[in-house]
Amino acid sequence: MKVILVNGSPRAAGCTYTGLTIIKEQLSQNGVDSEIYQVGNKPVAGCIACLSCKKTGKCVFDNDLVNTVAEELRKAEGIVLGSAVHFASATGAATSFFDRLFYSVGFDTIKMKFGASIVSCRRGGASATFDQLNKYFTIAQMPIVSSCYWNQIHGYTPEDVYKDEEGVHTLRVLANNMAYLIKCKAAANIPLPEEPPRVRTNFIR
Ligand SMILES: Cc1cc2nc3c(=O)[nH]c(=O)nc-3n(C[C@H](O)[C@H](O)[C@H](O)COP(=O)(O)O)c2cc1C
């Protein structure tokens, strides 16, 4: 059982990373493996809408971790998207990375895998960013794992994060809930729900 943790912050060992580390430790206590991918500390190309991924199943840009994380996500039970809050939104790198990841991965390959988002801010914009990140799951038939509060931590340094005791508690509960749901799904061991033929109300042929 494995969960992919993605750090979309530019700071490889900053607050978002600290939050993901708290989740990693708590998952481990529940017997669930996880791995943190650092993706936000270099320029990340945005989606250029070339639609190449619809033919190849891979993003056309193979010079960052998008295709690696996609491959790992297909094998994993869940994913946690992490981002610092920049101007009340996810970071530019996180947005570019997650757009390309979710557009290229193939929704049928990640259906019913569990998703969660965490955001780190100094003061404001956490809810808007949290909502933004959760949109990736709700278009992909991925159940969102929740906690006892919205998954936000506050601070400017990793030390600040530990002072946000309610934030730390929220992330620990989130990890416990993620592990619980992964085990429930494994125990149920039933086929994924069938989907009626797709209908698209737009102009894509
Ligand atoms: C370009 C930029 C924009 C930021 N915008 C916000 C913001 O809108 N709201 C906020 O509370 N903090 C903002 N911050 C502060 C960070 O979000 C905050 O310190 C966060 O916890 C840092 O996480 P990190 O260490 O993982 O990068 C901003 C920081 C930067 C560099």
CSV table of C-alpha atoms and ligand atoms in Angstrom, one decimal:
chain,number,residue,atom,x,y,z
A,1,MET,CA,0.0,0.0,0.0
A,2,LYS,CA,1.5,3.3,-1.1
A,3,VAL,CA,0.6,6.9,-1.2
A,4,ILE,CA,2.4,9.5,-3.5
A,5,LEU,CA,3.1,12.8,-1.8
A,6,VAL,CA,3.9,15.8,-4.1
A,7,ASN,CA,5.5,19.0,-2.9
A,8,GLY,CA,4.7,21.8,-5.3
A,9,SER,CA,6.4,24.4,-3.2
A,10,PRO,CA,9.7,26.0,-4.4
A,11,ARG,CA,11.2,25.3,-1.0
A,12,ALA,CA,12.3,21.7,-1.0
A,13,ALA,CA,12.6,21.6,2.8
A,14,GLY,CA,10.0,24.3,3.7
A,15,CYS,CA,6.6,24.3,5.3
A,16,THR,CA,4.8,22.3,2.7
A,17,TYR,CA,7.5,19.6,2.9
A,18,THR,CA,7.2,19.6,6.7
A,19,GLY,CA,3.5,19.0,6.4
A,20,LEU,CA,4.0,16.2,3.9
A,21,THR,CA,6.6,14.7,6.3
A,22,ILE,CA,4.1,14.7,9.1
A,23,ILE,CA,1.7,12.8,6.8
A,24,LYS,CA,4.4,10.4,5.8
A,25,GLU,CA,5.2,9.6,9.4
A,26,GLN,CA,1.6,9.1,10.3
A,27,LEU,CA,0.9,6.9,7.2
A,28,SER,CA,4.0,4.8,8.2
A,29,GLN,CA,2.5,4.3,11.7
A,30,ASN,CA,-0.6,2.9,9.9
A,31,GLY,CA,1.5,0.5,7.9
A,32,VAL,CA,1.2,2.5,4.6
A,33,ASP,CA,4.3,3.4,2.6
A,34,SER,CA,4.7,6.8,0.9
A,35,GLU,CA,7.2,8.8,-1.1
A,36,ILE,CA,7.7,12.5,-1.4
A,37,TYR,CA,8.4,14.0,-4.9
A,38,GLN,CA,9.8,17.5,-5.0
A,39,VAL,CA,8.5,19.2,-8.1
A,40,GLY,CA,8.2,22.9,-7.3
A,41,ASN,CA,11.7,24.0,-7.0
A,42,LYS,CA,12.5,24.3,-10.7
A,43,PRO,CA,10.7,25.9,-13.6
A,44,VAL,CA,7.8,23.6,-14.7
A,45,ALA,CA,6.3,24.0,-18.2
A,46,GLY,CA,2.6,24.5,-18.3
A,47,CYS,CA,0.3,22.3,-20.5
A,48,ILE,CA,0.6,23.4,-24.1
A,49,ALA,CA,-2.6,21.6,-25.1
A,50,CYS,CA,-0.8,19.7,-27.8
A,51,LEU,CA,-3.0,16.6,-27.0
A,52,SER,CA,0.0,14.4,-27.6
A,53,CYS,CA,-0.7,12.6,-24.3
A,54,LYS,CA,-4.1,11.4,-25.7
A,55,LYS,CA,-2.1,9.3,-28.3
A,56,THR,CA,0.9,8.3,-26.2
A,57,GLY,CA,-0.4,8.2,-22.6
A,58,LYS,CA,2.5,10.4,-21.6
A,59,CYS,CA,3.2,14.1,-21.4
A,60,VAL,CA,5.2,15.4,-24.3
A,61,PHE,CA,7.6,17.1,-21.9
A,62,ASP,CA,9.8,14.3,-20.5
A,63,ASN,CA,12.3,16.6,-18.7
A,64,ASP,CA,10.6,16.7,-15.3
A,65,LEU,CA,8.8,14.3,-12.9
A,66,VAL,CA,5.3,14.5,-14.5
A,67,ASN,CA,5.6,11.1,-16.3
A,68,THR,CA,7.3,9.5,-13.4
A,69,VAL,CA,4.7,10.6,-10.9
A,70,ALA,CA,1.9,9.5,-13.3
A,71,GLU,CA,3.5,6.0,-13.5
A,72,GLU,CA,3.8,5.8,-9.7
A,73,LEU,CA,0.3,7.1,-9.2
A,74,ARG,CA,-1.1,4.3,-11.4
A,75,LYS,CA,0.5,1.8,-9.1
A,76,ALA,CA,-0.4,3.6,-5.8
A,77,GLU,CA,-3.5,3.7,-3.7
A,78,GLY,CA,-3.6,7.4,-3.3
A,79,ILE,CA,-2.0,10.8,-3.7
A,80,VAL,CA,-1.5,14.0,-1.6
A,81,LEU,CA,-1.1,17.2,-3.5
A,82,GLY,CA,0.9,19.8,-1.6
A,83,SER,CA,1.4,23.5,-2.4
A,84,ALA,CA,2.5,26.7,-0.7
A,85,VAL,CA,0.0,29.5,-1.2
A,86,HIS,CA,1.3,32.1,-3.6
A,87,PHE,CA,-1.1,35.1,-4.1
A,88,ALA,CA,-4.0,33.0,-2.7
A,89,SER,CA,-3.5,30.2,-5.2
A,90,ALA,CA,-1.3,27.2,-5.7
A,91,THR,CA,2.3,28.0,-6.8
A,92,GLY,CA,2.9,28.4,-10.6
A,93,ALA,CA,5.0,25.2,-10.6
A,94,ALA,CA,2.3,23.2,-8.7
A,95,THR,CA,-0.4,24.4,-11.1
A,96,SER,CA,1.7,23.6,-14.2
A,97,PHE,CA,2.7,20.2,-12.8
A,98,PHE,CA,-0.7,19.1,-11.7
A,99,ASP,CA,-2.4,20.3,-14.9
A,100,ARG,CA,0.0,18.2,-17.0
A,101,LEU,CA,-0.2,15.2,-14.6
A,102,PHE,CA,-4.0,15.0,-14.5
A,103,TYR,CA,-4.4,15.8,-18.2
A,104,SER,CA,-1.9,13.1,-19.3
A,105,VAL,CA,-2.3,10.3,-16.8
A,106,GLY,CA,-5.6,9.0,-18.1
A,107,PHE,CA,-8.5,9.3,-15.7
A,108,ASP,CA,-9.5,5.6,-16.2
A,109,THR,CA,-6.1,4.6,-14.7
A,110,ILE,CA,-6.6,6.6,-11.4
A,111,LYS,CA,-10.4,6.2,-10.9
A,112,MET,CA,-11.3,5.5,-7.2
A,113,LYS,CA,-7.8,6.1,-6.0
A,114,PHE,CA,-7.9,8.4,-2.9
A,115,GLY,CA,-6.8,12.0,-3.1
A,116,ALA,CA,-6.1,14.8,-0.6
A,117,SER,CA,-4.6,18.2,-0.8
A,118,ILE,CA,-2.6,20.2,1.8
A,119,VAL,CA,-1.7,23.9,1.6
A,120,SER,CA,0.7,26.0,3.5
A,121,CYS,CA,0.4,29.7,3.9
A,122,ARG,CA,1.7,32.4,6.2
A,123,ARG,CA,-1.7,34.0,6.7
A,124,GLY,CA,-4.4,34.0,3.9
A,125,GLY,CA,-5.6,32.2,0.8
A,126,ALA,CA,-5.5,28.7,2.2
A,127,SER,CA,-9.2,27.9,1.5
A,128,ALA,CA,-9.1,29.1,-2.1
A,129,THR,CA,-5.9,27.1,-2.8
A,130,PHE,CA,-7.4,24.0,-1.1
A,131,ASP,CA,-10.5,24.3,-3.3
A,132,GLN,CA,-8.3,24.7,-6.4
A,133,LEU,CA,-6.3,21.6,-5.7
A,134,ASN,CA,-9.3,19.4,-4.8
A,135,LYS,CA,-10.7,20.1,-8.3
A,136,TYR,CA,-8.2,17.7,-9.8
A,137,PHE,CA,-9.9,14.9,-7.9
A,138,THR,CA,-13.5,15.7,-8.5
A,139,ILE,CA,-13.1,15.5,-12.3
A,140,ALA,CA,-11.3,12.1,-12.1
A,141,GLN,CA,-13.7,10.1,-10.0
A,142,MET,CA,-11.2,10.1,-7.1
A,143,PRO,CA,-12.7,10.2,-3.6
A,144,ILE,CA,-11.3,13.0,-1.5
A,145,VAL,CA,-10.1,12.1,2.0
A,146,SER,CA,-11.0,14.7,4.6
A,147,SER,CA,-9.8,15.6,8.1
A,148,CYS,CA,-11.2,17.4,11.1
A,149,TYR,CA,-10.5,20.8,9.5
A,150,TRP,CA,-9.4,22.0,6.1
A,151,ASN,CA,-5.9,20.8,5.4
A,152,GLN,CA,-3.9,23.9,6.0
A,153,ILE,CA,-0.8,24.7,7.9
A,154,HIS,CA,0.5,28.2,8.8
A,155,GLY,CA,4.0,29.5,8.9
A,156,TYR,CA,7.0,30.9,7.1
A,157,THR,CA,9.5,28.4,8.4
A,158,PRO,CA,9.3,24.6,9.2
A,159,GLU,CA,9.5,25.5,12.9
A,160,ASP,CA,6.4,27.7,12.5
A,161,VAL,CA,4.5,24.7,11.2
A,162,TYR,CA,5.1,22.7,14.4
A,163,LYS,CA,3.8,25.7,16.4
A,164,ASP,CA,0.5,25.5,14.4
A,165,GLU,CA,-0.6,22.6,16.6
A,166,GLU,CA,-4.1,22.4,15.1
A,167,GLY,CA,-2.6,22.3,11.6
A,168,VAL,CA,-0.3,19.4,12.6
A,169,HIS,CA,-3.2,17.6,14.2
A,170,THR,CA,-5.3,18.1,11.1
A,171,LEU,CA,-2.6,16.5,8.9
A,172,ARG,CA,-2.2,13.5,11.3
A,173,VAL,CA,-6.0,12.9,11.3
A,174,LEU,CA,-5.9,13.2,7.5
A,175,ALA,CA,-3.2,10.5,7.2
A,176,ASN,CA,-5.1,8.2,9.6
A,177,ASN,CA,-8.2,8.6,7.5
A,178,MET,CA,-6.3,8.0,4.2
A,179,ALA,CA,-4.8,4.8,5.6
A,180,TYR,CA,-8.2,3.7,7.0
A,181,LEU,CA,-10.0,4.2,3.6
A,182,ILE,CA,-7.2,2.5,1.7
A,183,LYS,CA,-7.6,-0.6,4.0
A,184,CYS,CA,-11.4,-0.5,3.7
A,185,LYS,CA,-11.1,-0.5,-0.1
A,186,ALA,CA,-8.6,-3.4,0.0
A,187,ALA,CA,-10.8,-5.3,2.4
A,188,ALA,CA,-14.0,-4.8,0.2
A,189,ASN,CA,-12.1,-6.0,-2.9
A,190,ILE,CA,-15.0,-5.4,-5.3
A,191,PRO,CA,-14.8,-4.3,-8.9
A,192,LEU,CA,-14.8,-0.6,-9.8
A,193,PRO,CA,-18.3,0.8,-10.7
A,194,GLU,CA,-19.2,0.6,-14.4
A,195,GLU,CA,-19.7,3.8,-16.3
A,196,PRO,CA,-22.3,4.4,-19.0
A,197,PRO,CA,-21.1,5.5,-22.4
A,198,ARG,CA,-19.5,8.9,-22.3
A,199,VAL,CA,-21.4,12.0,-23.4
A,200,ARG,CA,-19.7,15.3,-24.1
A,201,THR,CA,-21.6,18.5,-24.4
A,202,ASN,CA,-19.0,20.5,-26.2
A,203,PHE,CA,-17.4,20.8,-29.6
A,204,ILE,CA,-14.5,18.3,-29.3
A,205,ARG,CA,-14.9,15.5,-31.9
B,1,LIG,C1,5.5,34.6,-4.2
B,1,LIG,C2,4.9,34.3,-2.9
B,1,LIG,C3,3.6,34.6,-2.7
B,1,LIG,C4,3.0,34.3,-1.4
B,1,LIG,N1,1.7,34.6,-1.3
B,1,LIG,C5,1.1,34.3,-0.1
B,1,LIG,C6,-0.3,34.5,0.1
B,1,LIG,O1,-1.1,34.8,-0.8
B,1,LIG,N2,-0.8,34.2,1.4
B,1,LIG,C7,0.0,33.8,2.4
B,1,LIG,O2,-0.5,33.6,3.5
B,1,LIG,N3,1.3,33.6,2.2
B,1,LIG,C8,1.9,33.8,1.0
B,1,LIG,N4,3.2,33.5,0.9
B,1,LIG,C9,4.0,32.9,2.0
B,1,LIG,C10,4.0,31.4,1.8
B,1,LIG,O3,2.9,30.9,1.3
B,1,LIG,C11,4.1,30.7,3.2
B,1,LIG,O4,5.1,31.2,4.0
B,1,LIG,C12,4.2,29.2,3.1
B,1,LIG,O5,4.0,28.6,4.3
B,1,LIG,C13,5.6,28.8,2.5
B,1,LIG,O6,5.6,27.4,2.3
B,1,LIG,P1,6.9,26.7,1.8
B,1,LIG,O7,7.9,26.8,2.8
B,1,LIG,O8,6.5,25.3,1.5
B,1,LIG,O9,7.2,27.3,0.5
B,1,LIG,C14,3.8,33.8,-0.4
B,1,LIG,C15,5.2,33.5,-0.6
B,1,LIG,C16,5.7,33.8,-1.8
B,1,LIG,C17,7.2,33.4,-2.1
